PDB file of C-alpha atoms in Angstrom:
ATOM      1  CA  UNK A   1      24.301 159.886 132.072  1.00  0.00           C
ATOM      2  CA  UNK A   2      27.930 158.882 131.915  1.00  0.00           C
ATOM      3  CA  UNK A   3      27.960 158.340 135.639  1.00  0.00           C
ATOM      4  CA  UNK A   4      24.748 155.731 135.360  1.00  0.00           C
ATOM      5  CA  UNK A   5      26.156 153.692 132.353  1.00  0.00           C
ATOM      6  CA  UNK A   6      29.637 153.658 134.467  1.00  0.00           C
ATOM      7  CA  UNK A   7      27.324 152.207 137.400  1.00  0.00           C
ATOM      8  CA  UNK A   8      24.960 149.630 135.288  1.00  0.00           C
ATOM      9  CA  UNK A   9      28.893 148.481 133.830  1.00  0.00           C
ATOM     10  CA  UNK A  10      30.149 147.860 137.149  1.00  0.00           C
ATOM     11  CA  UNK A  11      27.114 146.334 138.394  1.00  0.00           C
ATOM     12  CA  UNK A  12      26.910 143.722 135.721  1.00  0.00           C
ATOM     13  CA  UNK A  13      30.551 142.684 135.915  1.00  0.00           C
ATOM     14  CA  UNK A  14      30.171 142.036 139.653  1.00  0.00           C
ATOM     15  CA  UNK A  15      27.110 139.664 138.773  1.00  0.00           C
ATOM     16  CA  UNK A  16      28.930 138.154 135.801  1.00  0.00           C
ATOM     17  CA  UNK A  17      31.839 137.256 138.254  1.00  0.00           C
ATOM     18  CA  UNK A  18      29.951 135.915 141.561  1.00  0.00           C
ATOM     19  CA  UNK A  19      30.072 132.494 141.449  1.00  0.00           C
ATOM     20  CA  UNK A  20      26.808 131.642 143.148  1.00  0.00           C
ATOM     21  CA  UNK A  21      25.071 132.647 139.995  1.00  0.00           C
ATOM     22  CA  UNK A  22      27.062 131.512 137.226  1.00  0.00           C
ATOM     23  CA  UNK A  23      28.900 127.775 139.029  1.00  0.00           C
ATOM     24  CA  UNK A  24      27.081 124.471 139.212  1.00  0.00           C
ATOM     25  CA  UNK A  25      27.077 122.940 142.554  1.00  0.00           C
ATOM     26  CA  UNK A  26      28.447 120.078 141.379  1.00  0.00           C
ATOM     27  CA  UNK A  27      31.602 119.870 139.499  1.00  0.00           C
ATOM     28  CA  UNK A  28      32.712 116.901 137.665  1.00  0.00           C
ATOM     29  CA  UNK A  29      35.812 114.757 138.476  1.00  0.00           C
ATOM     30  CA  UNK A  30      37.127 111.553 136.860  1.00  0.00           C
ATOM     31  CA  UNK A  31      38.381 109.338 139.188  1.00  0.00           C
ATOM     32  CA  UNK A  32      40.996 106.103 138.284  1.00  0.00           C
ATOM     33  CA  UNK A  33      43.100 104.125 140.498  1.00  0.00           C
ATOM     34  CA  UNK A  34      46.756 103.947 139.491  1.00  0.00           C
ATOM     35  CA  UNK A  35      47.186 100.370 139.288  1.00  0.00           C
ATOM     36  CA  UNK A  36      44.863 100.907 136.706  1.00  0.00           C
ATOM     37  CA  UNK A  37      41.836  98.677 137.695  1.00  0.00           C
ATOM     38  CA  UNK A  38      38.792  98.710 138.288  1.00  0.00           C
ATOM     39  CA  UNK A  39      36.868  99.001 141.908  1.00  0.00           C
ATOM     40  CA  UNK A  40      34.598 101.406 143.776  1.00  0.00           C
ATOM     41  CA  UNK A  41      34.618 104.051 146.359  1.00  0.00           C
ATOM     42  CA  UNK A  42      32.444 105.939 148.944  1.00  0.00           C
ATOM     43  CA  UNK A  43      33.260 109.738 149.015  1.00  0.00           C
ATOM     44  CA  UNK A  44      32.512 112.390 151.299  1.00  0.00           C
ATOM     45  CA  UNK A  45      32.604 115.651 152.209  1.00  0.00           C
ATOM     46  CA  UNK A  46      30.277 117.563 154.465  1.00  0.00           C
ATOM     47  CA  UNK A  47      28.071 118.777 151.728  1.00  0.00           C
ATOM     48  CA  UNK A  48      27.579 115.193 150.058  1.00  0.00           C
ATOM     49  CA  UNK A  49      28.230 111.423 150.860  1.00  0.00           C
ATOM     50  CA  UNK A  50      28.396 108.868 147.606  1.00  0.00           C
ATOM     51  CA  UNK A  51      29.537 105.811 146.310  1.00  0.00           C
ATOM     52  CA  UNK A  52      31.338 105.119 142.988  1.00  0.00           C
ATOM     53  CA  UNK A  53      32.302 103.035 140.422  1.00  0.00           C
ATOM     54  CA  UNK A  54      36.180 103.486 139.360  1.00  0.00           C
ATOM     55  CA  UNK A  55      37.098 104.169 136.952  1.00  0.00           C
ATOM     56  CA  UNK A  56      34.497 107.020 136.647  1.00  0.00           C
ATOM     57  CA  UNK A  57      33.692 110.561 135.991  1.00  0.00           C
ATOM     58  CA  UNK A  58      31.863 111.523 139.286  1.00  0.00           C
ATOM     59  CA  UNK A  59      29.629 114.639 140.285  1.00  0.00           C
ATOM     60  CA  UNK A  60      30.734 116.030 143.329  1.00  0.00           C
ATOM     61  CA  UNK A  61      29.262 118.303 145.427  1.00  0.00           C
ATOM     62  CA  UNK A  62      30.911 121.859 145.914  1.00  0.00           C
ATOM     63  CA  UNK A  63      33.132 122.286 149.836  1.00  0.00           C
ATOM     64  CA  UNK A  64      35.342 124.156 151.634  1.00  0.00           C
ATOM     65  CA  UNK A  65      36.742 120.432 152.764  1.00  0.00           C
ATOM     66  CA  UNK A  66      38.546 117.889 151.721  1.00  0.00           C
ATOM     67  CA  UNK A  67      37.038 115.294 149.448  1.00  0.00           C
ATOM     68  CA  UNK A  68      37.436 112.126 151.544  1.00  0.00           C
ATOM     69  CA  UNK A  69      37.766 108.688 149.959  1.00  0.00           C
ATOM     70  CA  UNK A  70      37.637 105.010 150.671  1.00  0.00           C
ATOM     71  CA  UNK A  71      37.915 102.965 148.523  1.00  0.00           C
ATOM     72  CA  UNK A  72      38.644  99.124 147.376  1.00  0.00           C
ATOM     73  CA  UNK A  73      39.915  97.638 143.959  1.00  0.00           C
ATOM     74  CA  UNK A  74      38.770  94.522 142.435  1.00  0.00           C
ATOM     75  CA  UNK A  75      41.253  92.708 143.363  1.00  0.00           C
ATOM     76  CA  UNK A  76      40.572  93.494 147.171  1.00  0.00           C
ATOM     77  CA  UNK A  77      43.302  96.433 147.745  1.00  0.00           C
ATOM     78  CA  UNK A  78      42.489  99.455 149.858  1.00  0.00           C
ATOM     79  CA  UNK A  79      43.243 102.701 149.329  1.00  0.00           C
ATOM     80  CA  UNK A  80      41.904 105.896 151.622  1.00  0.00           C
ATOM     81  CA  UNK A  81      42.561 109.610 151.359  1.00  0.00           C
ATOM     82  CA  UNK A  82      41.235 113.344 150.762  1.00  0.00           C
ATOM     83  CA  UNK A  83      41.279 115.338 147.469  1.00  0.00           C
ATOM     84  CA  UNK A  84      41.598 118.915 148.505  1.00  0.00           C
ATOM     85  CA  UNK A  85      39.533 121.927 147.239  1.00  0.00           C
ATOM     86  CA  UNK A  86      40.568 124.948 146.201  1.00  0.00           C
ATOM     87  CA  UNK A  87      39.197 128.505 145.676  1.00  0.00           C
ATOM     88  CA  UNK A  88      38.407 129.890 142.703  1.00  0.00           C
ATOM     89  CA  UNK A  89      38.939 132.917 141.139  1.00  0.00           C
ATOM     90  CA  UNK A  90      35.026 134.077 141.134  1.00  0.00           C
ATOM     91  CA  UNK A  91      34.765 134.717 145.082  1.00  0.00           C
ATOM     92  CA  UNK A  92      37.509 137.855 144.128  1.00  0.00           C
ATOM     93  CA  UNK A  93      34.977 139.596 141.488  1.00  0.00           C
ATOM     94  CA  UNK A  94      31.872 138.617 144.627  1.00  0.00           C
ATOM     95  CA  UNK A  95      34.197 140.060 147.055  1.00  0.00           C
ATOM     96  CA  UNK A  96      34.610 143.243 145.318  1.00  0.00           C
ATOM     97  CA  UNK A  97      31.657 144.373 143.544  1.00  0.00           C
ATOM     98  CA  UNK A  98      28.700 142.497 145.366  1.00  0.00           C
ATOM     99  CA  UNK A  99      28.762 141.231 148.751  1.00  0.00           C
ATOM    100  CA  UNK A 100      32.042 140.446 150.512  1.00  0.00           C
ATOM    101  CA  UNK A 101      31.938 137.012 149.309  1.00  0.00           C
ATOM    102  CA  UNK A 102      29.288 135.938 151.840  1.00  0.00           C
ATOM    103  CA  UNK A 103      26.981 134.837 149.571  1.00  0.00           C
ATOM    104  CA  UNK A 104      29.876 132.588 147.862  1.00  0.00           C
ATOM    105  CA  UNK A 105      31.033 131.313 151.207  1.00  0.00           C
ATOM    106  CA  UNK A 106      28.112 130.176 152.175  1.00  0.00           C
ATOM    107  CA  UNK A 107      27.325 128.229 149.351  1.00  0.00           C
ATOM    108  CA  UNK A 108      30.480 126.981 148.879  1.00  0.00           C
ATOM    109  CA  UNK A 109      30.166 127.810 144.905  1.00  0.00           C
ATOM    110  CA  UNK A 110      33.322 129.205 144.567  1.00  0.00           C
ATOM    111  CA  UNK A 111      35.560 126.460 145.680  1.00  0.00           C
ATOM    112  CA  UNK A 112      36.191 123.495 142.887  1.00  0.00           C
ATOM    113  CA  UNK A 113      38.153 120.139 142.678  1.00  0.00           C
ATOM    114  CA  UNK A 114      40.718 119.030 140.374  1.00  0.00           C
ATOM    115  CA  UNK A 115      38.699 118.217 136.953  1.00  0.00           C
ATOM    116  CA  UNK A 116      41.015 114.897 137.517  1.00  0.00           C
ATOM    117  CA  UNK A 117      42.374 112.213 140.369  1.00  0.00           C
ATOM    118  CA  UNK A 118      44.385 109.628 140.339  1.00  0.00           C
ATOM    119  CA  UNK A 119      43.726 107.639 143.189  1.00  0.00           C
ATOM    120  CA  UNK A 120      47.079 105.712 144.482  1.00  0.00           C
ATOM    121  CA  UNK A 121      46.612 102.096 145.194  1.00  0.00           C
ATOM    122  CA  UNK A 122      49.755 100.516 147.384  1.00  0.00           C
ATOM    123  CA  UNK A 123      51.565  97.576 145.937  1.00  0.00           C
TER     124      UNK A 123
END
């Protein structure tokens, strides 16, 4: 008996942390330029192509890429660049308990962008 509750435990942690069931596909990042006005942008990354107003709070598909941007202010100045992704800590509990972390890394649910970018504008 102590042996099955020990198992049904184990079993529901690994669920609890496998981030293909419990994270969005999207995650949300606000996005300002750091001259501080106003503008749009078309973003991209191989799961998603978008554009957006800036400043903005954007939903962005989940990737194992970068987050590329181009983008133009207002007042007519360019700025380009990526916004890297990084892994979160959910693909460890997949990894462990459930399935390697296939699941994860094909979905691309455990990988997140900063809740936050400041995109820089040149002078």
């Amino acid at each position: 008996m102590i042996r099955k509750t020990a198992l049904v435990t184990l079993m529901a942690s690994g669920l609890m942390g496998c981030a293909t069931l419990t994270n969005d596909e999207n995650v949300p990042v606000a996005l300002s330029f750091s001259s501080g006005k106003s503008g749009t942008c078309a973003l991209r990354n191989k799961r998603q192509s978008q554009s957006a107003n800036i400043p903005s709070v954007v939903q962005v598909r989940r990737s194992d890429d970068m987050l590329q941007y181009n983008c133009k202010t207002t007042r007519g100045k360019e700025a380009t660049g990526a916004i890297p992704s990084t892994m979160g800590g959910k693909i460890v509990a997949s990894a462990v308990f459930i399935d390697l972390g296939i699941v994860d890394a094909i979905t691309d649910k455990h990988r997140e962008y900063p809740a936050s970018y400041v995109i820089p504008v040149p002078k």
